[in-house]
Short mmCIF file of N, CA, C and O in Angstrom, two decimals:
data_model
loop_
_atom_site.label_atom_id
_atom_site.label_comp_id
_atom_site.label_asym_id
_atom_site.label_seq_id
_atom_site.Cartn_x
_atom_site.Cartn_y
_atom_site.Cartn_z
N MET D 1 83.23 119.76 74.57
CA MET D 1 82.27 120.30 75.53
C MET D 1 82.62 119.40 76.72
O MET D 1 82.33 118.17 76.80
N THR D 2 83.26 119.87 77.79
CA THR D 2 83.66 119.12 78.95
C THR D 2 82.87 119.55 80.13
O THR D 2 82.18 120.68 80.12
N ILE D 3 82.79 118.65 81.11
CA ILE D 3 82.27 119.14 82.38
C ILE D 3 83.35 118.95 83.49
O ILE D 3 84.40 118.42 83.14
N LYS D 4 83.16 119.45 84.56
CA LYS D 4 84.17 119.44 85.70
C LYS D 4 83.95 118.34 86.61
O LYS D 4 82.84 118.19 87.23
N GLN D 5 84.93 117.49 86.75
CA GLN D 5 84.90 116.43 87.66
C GLN D 5 85.83 116.93 88.92
O GLN D 5 86.84 117.42 88.68
N ILE D 6 85.35 116.53 90.06
CA ILE D 6 86.09 116.89 91.24
C ILE D 6 86.65 115.60 91.80
O ILE D 6 85.80 114.70 92.14
N SER D 7 87.98 115.55 92.00
CA SER D 7 88.70 114.28 92.69
C SER D 7 88.95 114.76 94.03
O SER D 7 89.58 115.83 94.25
N ILE D 8 88.73 113.90 95.01
CA ILE D 8 88.94 114.23 96.41
C ILE D 8 89.79 113.03 96.99
O ILE D 8 89.35 111.85 96.87
N PHE D 9 90.95 113.40 97.66
CA PHE D 9 91.58 112.29 98.39
C PHE D 9 91.07 112.15 99.74
O PHE D 9 90.89 113.09 100.52
N ILE D 10 90.71 110.98 99.96
CA ILE D 10 90.07 110.58 101.33
C ILE D 10 90.93 109.43 101.98
O ILE D 10 91.19 108.42 101.39
N GLU D 11 91.25 109.71 103.28
CA GLU D 11 92.04 108.63 104.01
C GLU D 11 91.17 107.30 103.89
O GLU D 11 90.03 107.28 104.04
N ASN D 12 91.95 106.24 103.86
CA ASN D 12 91.27 104.84 103.93
C ASN D 12 91.24 104.37 105.40
O ASN D 12 92.11 103.65 105.90
N ARG D 13 90.24 104.99 106.12
CA ARG D 13 90.00 104.62 107.43
C ARG D 13 88.58 104.64 107.80
O ARG D 13 87.72 105.21 107.02
N LYS D 14 88.12 104.11 108.87
CA LYS D 14 86.77 103.98 109.25
C LYS D 14 86.16 105.35 109.43
O LYS D 14 86.91 106.33 109.89
N ASN D 15 84.96 105.54 108.83
CA ASN D 15 84.25 106.75 109.01
C ASN D 15 84.65 107.89 108.03
O ASN D 15 83.97 108.97 107.99
N ALA D 16 85.80 107.81 107.31
CA ALA D 16 86.26 108.86 106.47
C ALA D 16 85.20 109.18 105.38
O ALA D 16 85.08 110.37 105.06
N LEU D 17 84.74 108.25 104.69
CA LEU D 17 83.73 108.44 103.69
C LEU D 17 82.46 109.15 104.16
O LEU D 17 81.97 110.04 103.55
N ALA D 18 82.01 108.75 105.34
CA ALA D 18 80.88 109.29 106.01
C ALA D 18 81.19 110.79 106.25
O ALA D 18 80.27 111.66 106.12
N GLU D 19 82.36 111.05 106.69
CA GLU D 19 82.80 112.46 107.08
C GLU D 19 82.72 113.37 105.73
O GLU D 19 82.25 114.48 105.80
N PHE D 20 83.24 112.66 104.60
CA PHE D 20 83.16 113.46 103.41
C PHE D 20 81.83 113.78 102.93
O PHE D 20 81.39 114.89 102.60
N THR D 21 80.91 112.73 102.91
CA THR D 21 79.60 112.89 102.48
C THR D 21 78.80 113.88 103.43
O THR D 21 77.83 114.54 103.11
N ASN D 22 79.17 113.87 104.77
CA ASN D 22 78.66 114.85 105.62
C ASN D 22 78.87 116.34 105.31
O ASN D 22 78.06 117.18 105.39
N VAL D 23 80.08 116.60 104.78
CA VAL D 23 80.43 117.92 104.25
C VAL D 23 79.51 118.28 103.05
O VAL D 23 79.02 119.33 102.99
N LEU D 24 79.31 117.27 102.22
CA LEU D 24 78.38 117.55 101.08
C LEU D 24 77.01 117.87 101.51
O LEU D 24 76.30 118.79 101.13
N ALA D 25 76.55 117.02 102.46
CA ALA D 25 75.11 117.09 103.01
C ALA D 25 74.99 118.49 103.73
O ALA D 25 74.01 119.25 103.59
N THR D 26 75.96 118.83 104.55
CA THR D 26 76.00 120.12 105.31
C THR D 26 75.93 121.31 104.37
O THR D 26 75.09 122.33 104.73
N HIS D 27 76.52 121.29 103.15
CA HIS D 27 76.47 122.38 102.26
C HIS D 27 75.31 122.26 101.17
O HIS D 27 75.31 122.88 100.12
N ASN D 28 74.43 121.23 101.44
CA ASN D 28 73.33 120.94 100.56
C ASN D 28 73.71 120.70 99.08
O ASN D 28 73.14 121.18 98.14
N ILE D 29 74.74 119.85 98.98
CA ILE D 29 75.36 119.47 97.77
C ILE D 29 74.80 118.16 97.25
O ILE D 29 74.91 117.20 97.99
N ASN D 30 74.31 118.10 96.17
CA ASN D 30 73.69 116.89 95.52
C ASN D 30 74.58 116.35 94.41
O ASN D 30 74.94 117.03 93.44
N MET D 31 75.19 115.19 94.57
CA MET D 31 76.02 114.58 93.55
C MET D 31 75.16 114.01 92.46
O MET D 31 74.11 113.49 92.63
N ARG D 32 75.65 114.27 91.24
CA ARG D 32 75.06 113.55 90.00
C ARG D 32 75.64 112.20 89.78
O ARG D 32 75.02 111.30 89.33
N ALA D 33 76.98 112.03 90.06
CA ALA D 33 77.63 110.71 89.90
C ALA D 33 78.77 110.75 90.89
O ALA D 33 79.26 111.79 91.38
N MET D 34 79.20 109.52 91.22
CA MET D 34 80.34 109.35 92.01
C MET D 34 81.10 107.98 91.72
O MET D 34 80.40 107.06 91.46
N SER D 35 82.33 108.05 91.70
CA SER D 35 83.21 106.82 91.56
C SER D 35 84.24 106.84 92.73
O SER D 35 84.57 107.84 93.12
N LEU D 36 84.44 105.75 93.25
CA LEU D 36 85.37 105.60 94.39
C LEU D 36 86.41 104.51 94.15
O LEU D 36 85.90 103.46 93.85
N ALA D 37 87.60 104.87 94.32
CA ALA D 37 88.75 103.83 94.09
C ALA D 37 89.57 103.89 95.35
O ALA D 37 89.74 105.05 95.91
N ASP D 38 90.21 102.88 95.81
CA ASP D 38 90.95 102.90 97.00
C ASP D 38 92.22 102.19 96.87
O ASP D 38 92.38 101.40 95.94
N THR D 39 93.19 102.58 97.77
CA THR D 39 94.49 101.69 97.91
C THR D 39 94.39 101.50 99.44
O THR D 39 93.55 101.73 100.23
N SER D 40 95.50 101.03 99.90
CA SER D 40 95.62 100.64 101.43
C SER D 40 95.58 101.89 102.28
O SER D 40 95.11 101.79 103.40
N ASP D 41 96.14 102.98 101.67
CA ASP D 41 96.19 104.18 102.63
C ASP D 41 95.20 105.35 102.33
O ASP D 41 94.84 106.05 103.21
N PHE D 42 94.68 105.47 101.07
CA PHE D 42 93.78 106.48 100.72
C PHE D 42 92.82 106.01 99.62
O PHE D 42 93.09 105.03 98.94
N GLY D 43 91.74 106.84 99.47
CA GLY D 43 90.87 106.60 98.42
C GLY D 43 90.67 107.87 97.63
O GLY D 43 91.11 108.91 98.01
N ILE D 44 90.18 107.76 96.30
CA ILE D 44 90.01 108.83 95.50
C ILE D 44 88.45 108.75 95.11
O ILE D 44 88.05 107.86 94.53
N ALA D 45 87.84 109.86 95.53
CA ALA D 45 86.37 109.89 95.18
C ALA D 45 86.26 110.92 94.00
O ALA D 45 86.94 111.92 94.15
N ARG D 46 85.69 110.46 93.01
CA ARG D 46 85.43 111.31 91.84
C ARG D 46 84.02 111.66 91.77
O ARG D 46 83.07 110.74 91.71
N ILE D 47 83.66 112.97 91.80
CA ILE D 47 82.21 113.28 91.84
C ILE D 47 81.94 114.32 90.69
O ILE D 47 82.72 115.08 90.23
N ILE D 48 80.65 114.26 90.23
CA ILE D 48 80.12 115.21 89.30
C ILE D 48 78.96 115.86 90.01
O ILE D 48 78.13 115.25 90.64
N VAL D 49 78.97 117.25 90.05
CA VAL D 49 78.04 118.13 90.67
C VAL D 49 77.66 119.22 89.71
O VAL D 49 78.27 119.44 88.76
N ASP D 50 76.51 119.84 90.13
CA ASP D 50 76.10 120.97 89.31
C ASP D 50 76.97 122.16 89.31
O ASP D 50 77.35 122.77 88.29
N ASN D 51 77.49 122.58 90.53
CA ASN D 51 78.29 123.74 90.69
C ASN D 51 79.78 123.34 91.23
O ASN D 51 80.00 123.38 92.48
N ALA D 52 80.63 122.99 90.32
CA ALA D 52 81.97 122.52 90.68
C ALA D 52 82.69 123.52 91.52
O ALA D 52 83.32 123.12 92.58
N GLU D 53 82.68 124.79 91.27
CA GLU D 53 83.48 125.68 91.91
C GLU D 53 82.96 125.91 93.42
O GLU D 53 83.88 125.98 94.32
N GLN D 54 81.76 125.96 93.65
CA GLN D 54 81.14 125.93 94.98
C GLN D 54 81.66 124.74 95.78
O GLN D 54 81.97 124.88 96.93
N VAL D 55 81.56 123.63 95.13
CA VAL D 55 81.84 122.36 95.96
C VAL D 55 83.28 122.26 96.13
O VAL D 55 83.69 122.04 97.24
N GLN D 56 84.11 122.67 95.10
CA GLN D 56 85.50 122.72 95.40
C GLN D 56 85.94 123.57 96.60
O GLN D 56 86.70 123.20 97.56
N ALA D 57 85.37 124.74 96.66
CA ALA D 57 85.57 125.69 97.77
C ALA D 57 85.20 125.13 99.07
O ALA D 57 85.88 125.25 100.12
N ALA D 58 84.08 124.53 99.20
CA ALA D 58 83.47 123.94 100.41
C ALA D 58 84.31 122.77 100.87
O ALA D 58 84.75 122.64 102.03
N LEU D 59 84.94 122.02 99.97
CA LEU D 59 85.71 120.85 100.46
C LEU D 59 87.10 121.29 100.89
O LEU D 59 87.64 120.91 101.84
N GLU D 60 87.67 122.41 100.11
CA GLU D 60 88.87 122.93 100.48
C GLU D 60 88.91 123.59 101.86
O GLU D 60 89.78 123.47 102.70
N ARG D 61 87.75 124.31 102.19
CA ARG D 61 87.56 124.86 103.53
C ARG D 61 87.50 123.82 104.57
O ARG D 61 87.87 124.14 105.82
N SER D 62 87.09 122.61 104.20
CA SER D 62 86.92 121.47 105.22
C SER D 62 88.28 120.64 105.05
O SER D 62 88.26 119.52 105.60
N ALA D 63 89.36 121.15 104.50
CA ALA D 63 90.74 120.62 104.55
C ALA D 63 90.88 119.34 103.71
O ALA D 63 91.77 118.56 103.96
N TYR D 64 90.06 119.24 102.73
CA TYR D 64 90.29 118.16 101.75
C TYR D 64 91.24 118.62 100.51
O TYR D 64 91.19 119.73 100.19
N ILE D 65 92.04 117.67 100.06
CA ILE D 65 92.77 117.84 98.89
C ILE D 65 91.93 117.61 97.68
O ILE D 65 91.37 116.53 97.58
N VAL D 66 91.76 118.64 96.82
CA VAL D 66 90.81 118.42 95.77
C VAL D 66 91.44 118.87 94.48
O VAL D 66 92.30 119.78 94.40
N LYS D 67 91.04 118.09 93.38
CA LYS D 67 91.55 118.52 92.08
C LYS D 67 90.32 118.46 91.16
O LYS D 67 89.66 117.51 91.13
N VAL D 68 90.33 119.43 90.30
CA VAL D 68 89.21 119.57 89.25
C VAL D 68 89.72 119.10 87.90
O VAL D 68 90.86 119.63 87.46
N THR D 69 89.14 118.22 87.25
CA THR D 69 89.61 117.75 85.96
C THR D 69 88.50 117.75 84.80
O THR D 69 87.34 117.49 85.27
N PRO D 70 88.82 118.23 83.66
CA PRO D 70 87.72 118.19 82.66
C PRO D 70 87.54 116.73 82.16
O PRO D 70 88.45 115.93 81.97
N VAL D 71 86.29 116.37 82.13
CA VAL D 71 85.91 115.09 81.60
C VAL D 71 84.71 115.26 80.77
O VAL D 71 84.13 116.32 80.64
N ILE D 72 84.45 114.20 79.93
CA ILE D 72 83.44 114.26 78.85
C ILE D 72 82.24 113.51 79.44
O ILE D 72 82.38 112.38 79.90
N ALA D 73 81.08 114.05 79.30
CA ALA D 73 79.83 113.30 79.75
C ALA D 73 78.99 113.12 78.51
O ALA D 73 78.79 114.08 77.75
N ILE D 74 78.60 111.97 78.20
CA ILE D 74 77.86 111.64 77.09
C ILE D 74 76.49 110.92 77.47
O ILE D 74 76.43 110.32 78.44
N GLU D 75 75.46 111.26 76.66
CA GLU D 75 74.13 110.68 76.75
C GLU D 75 74.05 109.60 75.82
O GLU D 75 74.45 109.62 74.59
N ILE D 76 73.66 108.37 76.33
CA ILE D 76 73.52 107.14 75.47
C ILE D 76 72.25 106.55 75.77
O ILE D 76 71.64 106.67 76.70
N PRO D 77 71.75 105.78 74.78
CA PRO D 77 70.48 105.12 75.04
C PRO D 77 70.59 104.06 75.99
O PRO D 77 71.70 103.40 76.12
N ASP D 78 69.69 103.85 76.90
CA ASP D 78 69.78 102.87 78.06
C ASP D 78 69.34 101.55 77.43
O ASP D 78 68.14 101.12 77.70
N GLU D 79 70.16 100.95 76.69
CA GLU D 79 69.81 99.66 76.08
C GLU D 79 71.20 98.91 75.76
O GLU D 79 72.17 99.51 75.71
N ALA D 80 71.10 97.55 75.65
CA ALA D 80 72.37 96.72 75.55
C ALA D 80 72.99 97.09 74.24
O ALA D 80 72.43 97.40 73.23
N GLY D 81 74.43 97.23 74.38
CA GLY D 81 75.17 97.41 73.23
C GLY D 81 75.50 98.91 73.02
O GLY D 81 76.44 99.20 72.26
N SER D 82 74.79 99.86 73.55
CA SER D 82 75.03 101.24 73.48
C SER D 82 76.52 101.66 73.81
O SER D 82 77.16 102.42 73.07
N LEU D 83 76.96 101.27 74.99
CA LEU D 83 78.26 101.64 75.41
C LEU D 83 79.32 100.90 74.54
O LEU D 83 80.26 101.66 74.23
N ASN D 84 79.07 99.72 74.18
CA ASN D 84 80.05 99.05 73.24
C ASN D 84 80.23 99.78 71.89
O ASN D 84 81.39 99.87 71.44
N ASN D 85 79.15 100.28 71.34
CA ASN D 85 79.20 101.04 70.14
C ASN D 85 80.07 102.24 70.21
O ASN D 85 80.89 102.61 69.42
N ILE D 86 79.88 102.96 71.36
CA ILE D 86 80.77 104.19 71.67
C ILE D 86 82.20 103.79 71.90
O ILE D 86 83.10 104.51 71.30
N LEU D 87 82.44 102.77 72.58
CA LEU D 87 83.82 102.42 72.95
C LEU D 87 84.57 101.91 71.48
O LEU D 87 85.70 102.16 71.33
N LYS D 88 83.73 101.37 70.66
CA LYS D 88 84.34 100.91 69.42
C LYS D 88 84.71 102.11 68.56
O LYS D 88 85.85 102.13 67.94
N ILE D 89 83.79 103.07 68.64
CA ILE D 89 84.13 104.43 67.86
C ILE D 89 85.42 105.04 68.33
O ILE D 89 86.33 105.34 67.60
N LEU D 90 85.53 105.12 69.70
CA LEU D 90 86.61 105.75 70.32
C LEU D 90 87.98 104.84 70.06
O LEU D 90 89.07 105.51 69.56
N ALA D 91 87.87 103.54 70.03
CA ALA D 91 88.97 102.68 69.76
C ALA D 91 89.45 102.86 68.24
O ALA D 91 90.63 102.92 68.03
N ASP D 92 88.47 102.75 67.28
CA ASP D 92 88.69 103.02 65.97
C ASP D 92 89.31 104.23 65.56
O ASP D 92 89.99 104.39 64.68
N ASN D 93 89.21 105.29 66.44
CA ASN D 93 89.76 106.48 66.22
C ASN D 93 90.99 106.81 67.22
O ASN D 93 91.44 107.99 67.33
N GLY D 94 91.52 105.84 67.68
CA GLY D 94 92.81 105.93 68.54
C GLY D 94 92.66 106.50 69.84
O GLY D 94 93.61 107.02 70.46
N ARG D 95 91.38 106.63 70.38
CA ARG D 95 91.29 107.20 71.61
C ARG D 95 91.40 106.21 72.80
O ARG D 95 90.86 105.09 72.62
N ASN D 96 91.98 106.53 73.80
CA ASN D 96 92.25 105.65 74.95
C ASN D 96 91.41 106.19 76.19
O ASN D 96 91.50 107.35 76.56
N VAL D 97 90.64 105.27 76.75
CA VAL D 97 89.76 105.63 77.86
C VAL D 97 90.58 105.26 78.98
O VAL D 97 90.91 104.10 79.33
N GLU D 98 90.93 106.35 79.91
CA GLU D 98 91.61 106.10 81.16
C GLU D 98 90.77 105.47 82.32
O GLU D 98 91.24 104.65 83.00
N TYR D 99 89.61 106.00 82.31
CA TYR D 99 88.68 105.55 83.26
C TYR D 99 87.26 106.07 82.83
O TYR D 99 87.05 107.06 82.13
N MET D 100 86.26 105.41 83.41
CA MET D 100 84.88 105.88 83.10
C MET D 100 83.89 105.37 84.22
O MET D 100 84.27 104.39 84.99
N TYR D 101 82.85 105.97 84.31
CA TYR D 101 81.70 105.48 85.24
C TYR D 101 80.42 106.16 84.78
O TYR D 101 80.47 107.05 84.06
N GLY D 102 79.33 105.51 85.10
CA GLY D 102 78.13 105.88 84.58
C GLY D 102 77.08 106.42 85.74
O GLY D 102 77.39 106.25 86.92
N PHE D 103 76.04 107.04 85.15
CA PHE D 103 74.91 107.42 86.09
C PHE D 103 73.68 107.47 85.30
O PHE D 103 73.66 107.60 84.06
N THR D 104 72.56 107.54 85.95
CA THR D 104 71.27 107.82 85.22
C THR D 104 70.69 109.11 85.72
O THR D 104 71.01 109.60 86.72
N GLY D 105 69.85 109.61 84.90
CA GLY D 105 69.17 110.81 85.27
C GLY D 105 67.67 110.73 85.33
O GLY D 105 67.23 109.58 85.47
N ARG D 106 67.05 111.79 85.25
CA ARG D 106 65.51 111.70 85.33
C ARG D 106 64.93 111.28 83.94
O ARG D 106 63.76 110.94 84.00
N LYS D 107 65.63 111.50 82.88
CA LYS D 107 65.02 111.14 81.61
C LYS D 107 64.91 109.62 81.56
O LYS D 107 65.79 108.89 82.06
N THR D 108 63.87 109.04 80.96
CA THR D 108 63.77 107.70 80.75
C THR D 108 64.51 107.39 79.43
O THR D 108 64.67 108.22 78.52
N ASN D 109 65.00 106.11 79.31
CA ASN D 109 65.67 105.61 78.08
C ASN D 109 67.04 106.25 77.86
O ASN D 109 67.53 106.17 76.67
N SER D 110 67.50 107.00 78.84
CA SER D 110 68.89 107.51 78.69
C SER D 110 69.63 107.11 79.90
O SER D 110 69.18 107.09 80.97
N ALA D 111 70.95 106.94 79.59
CA ALA D 111 72.00 106.70 80.60
C ALA D 111 73.11 107.83 80.33
O ALA D 111 73.14 108.22 79.18
N TYR D 112 74.03 107.97 81.24
CA TYR D 112 75.06 108.92 81.03
C TYR D 112 76.42 108.21 81.34
O TYR D 112 76.48 107.55 82.39
N MET D 113 77.55 108.50 80.71
CA MET D 113 78.74 108.04 80.97
C MET D 113 79.70 109.23 81.17
O MET D 113 79.75 110.06 80.38
N ILE D 114 80.60 109.14 82.13
CA ILE D 114 81.59 110.07 82.30
C ILE D 114 82.90 109.34 81.76
O ILE D 114 83.15 108.25 82.14
N ILE D 115 83.57 109.98 80.92
CA ILE D 115 84.80 109.50 80.23
C ILE D 115 85.97 110.37 80.37
O ILE D 115 85.87 111.54 80.01
N ARG D 116 86.92 109.82 80.90
CA ARG D 116 88.32 110.53 80.89
C ARG D 116 89.10 109.82 79.96
O ARG D 116 89.39 108.70 80.03
N CYS D 117 89.60 110.69 78.90
CA CYS D 117 90.39 110.13 77.91
C CYS D 117 91.74 110.98 77.70
O CYS D 117 91.78 112.12 78.20
N THR D 118 92.68 110.33 77.11
CA THR D 118 93.82 111.18 76.76
C THR D 118 93.43 112.05 75.67
O THR D 118 92.53 111.73 74.90
N ASP D 119 93.95 113.21 75.63
CA ASP D 119 93.61 114.22 74.52
C ASP D 119 92.15 114.48 74.49
O ASP D 119 91.48 114.06 73.56
N VAL D 120 91.60 115.15 75.43
CA VAL D 120 90.15 115.39 75.62
C VAL D 120 89.64 116.25 74.36
O VAL D 120 88.59 115.74 73.72
N PRO D 121 90.30 117.24 73.82
CA PRO D 121 89.73 118.02 72.67
C PRO D 121 89.60 117.05 71.44
O PRO D 121 88.63 117.06 70.78
N GLU D 122 90.63 116.17 71.27
CA GLU D 122 90.49 115.25 70.08
C GLU D 122 89.26 114.27 70.22
O GLU D 122 88.61 113.91 69.33
N THR D 123 89.21 113.79 71.56
CA THR D 123 88.17 112.79 71.81
C THR D 123 86.84 113.48 71.60
O THR D 123 85.79 112.90 71.01
N GLU D 124 86.65 114.75 71.93
CA GLU D 124 85.39 115.60 71.75
C GLU D 124 85.09 115.50 70.22
O GLU D 124 83.86 115.40 69.85
N LYS D 125 86.02 115.87 69.32
CA LYS D 125 85.84 115.91 67.92
C LYS D 125 85.38 114.56 67.48
O LYS D 125 84.45 114.46 66.65
N VAL D 126 85.99 113.42 67.94
CA VAL D 126 85.51 112.07 67.43
C VAL D 126 84.02 111.88 67.86
O VAL D 126 83.38 111.28 67.09
N LEU D 127 83.76 112.16 69.11
CA LEU D 127 82.31 111.94 69.50
C LEU D 127 81.36 112.77 68.71
O LEU D 127 80.39 112.29 68.32
N GLU D 128 81.74 114.11 68.54
CA GLU D 128 80.91 114.97 67.80
C GLU D 128 80.73 114.44 66.32
O GLU D 128 79.67 114.33 65.79
N ASN D 129 81.68 114.04 65.73
CA ASN D 129 81.67 113.47 64.31
C ASN D 129 80.89 112.25 64.22
O ASN D 129 80.33 111.97 63.19
N ALA D 130 80.83 111.42 65.34
CA ALA D 130 79.98 110.28 65.33
C ALA D 130 78.53 110.58 65.68
O ALA D 130 77.75 109.53 65.71
N GLY D 131 78.23 111.81 66.01
CA GLY D 131 76.79 112.12 66.33
C GLY D 131 76.51 111.84 67.74
O GLY D 131 75.29 111.66 68.14
N ILE D 132 77.50 111.59 68.66
CA ILE D 132 77.16 111.25 69.96
C ILE D 132 77.03 112.59 70.84
O ILE D 132 77.90 113.41 70.77
N ARG D 133 75.92 112.67 71.47
CA ARG D 133 75.50 113.85 72.32
C ARG D 133 76.35 114.05 73.58
O ARG D 133 76.30 112.96 74.35
N MET D 134 77.08 115.14 73.65
CA MET D 134 77.82 115.33 74.98
C MET D 134 76.97 116.32 75.77
O MET D 134 76.24 117.17 75.24
N VAL D 135 77.11 116.15 77.16
CA VAL D 135 76.31 116.98 78.04
C VAL D 135 77.20 118.14 78.51
O VAL D 135 78.35 118.01 78.84
N ALA D 136 76.63 119.34 78.56
CA ALA D 136 77.36 120.52 78.98
C ALA D 136 77.19 120.65 80.52
O ALA D 136 76.21 120.20 81.07
N GLN D 137 78.17 121.35 81.18
CA GLN D 137 78.11 121.59 82.59
C GLN D 137 76.78 122.21 83.05
O GLN D 137 76.11 121.83 84.05
N GLU D 138 76.25 123.12 82.29
CA GLU D 138 74.84 123.78 82.59
C GLU D 138 73.70 122.82 82.60
O GLU D 138 72.73 123.19 83.13
N GLU D 139 73.90 121.71 81.90
CA GLU D 139 72.75 120.77 81.82
C GLU D 139 72.65 119.86 82.95
O GLU D 139 71.56 119.30 83.16
N LEU D 140 73.64 119.79 83.77
CA LEU D 140 73.64 118.79 84.79
C LEU D 140 72.56 118.93 85.78
O LEU D 140 71.95 117.93 86.18
N ALA D 141 72.03 119.96 86.13
CA ALA D 141 70.99 120.22 87.11
C ALA D 141 69.68 119.75 86.52
O ALA D 141 68.76 119.36 87.35
N SER D 142 69.55 119.69 85.21
CA SER D 142 68.23 119.29 84.64
C SER D 142 68.21 117.84 84.16
O SER D 142 67.08 117.46 83.61
N ILE D 143 69.21 117.14 84.23
CA ILE D 143 69.21 115.70 83.69
C ILE D 143 68.96 114.77 84.84
O ILE D 143 69.04 114.94 85.97
#
């Protein structure tokens, strides 16, 4: 069970990030999560939204280079050690985490992690077998 992450290439220059978020605001797009990485020339914003197709189209119309990637979103208890337990399960099953980032939702006592791994289907099986709840794309609006 994957969700769609949108990666956006953004120039590393003054006001570029504000211009990007202005496109989102203009289209009434609410991000659930965001990760931003940069180099000297450009940055990559990774966002999670309720309606990835709509957001992808809006960004492409605004001349952004966009890529949609399947990632896994998991719900974890919002307590010390929860993430470590999951990472140990993944490591013990040979799964490599390429990158990850977290966010919180409206539920109390829950946090959410976005995980990009090699071999996503196999990683999903590992998480499912360990009883770790994965979040579906349709759930994003309600968490």
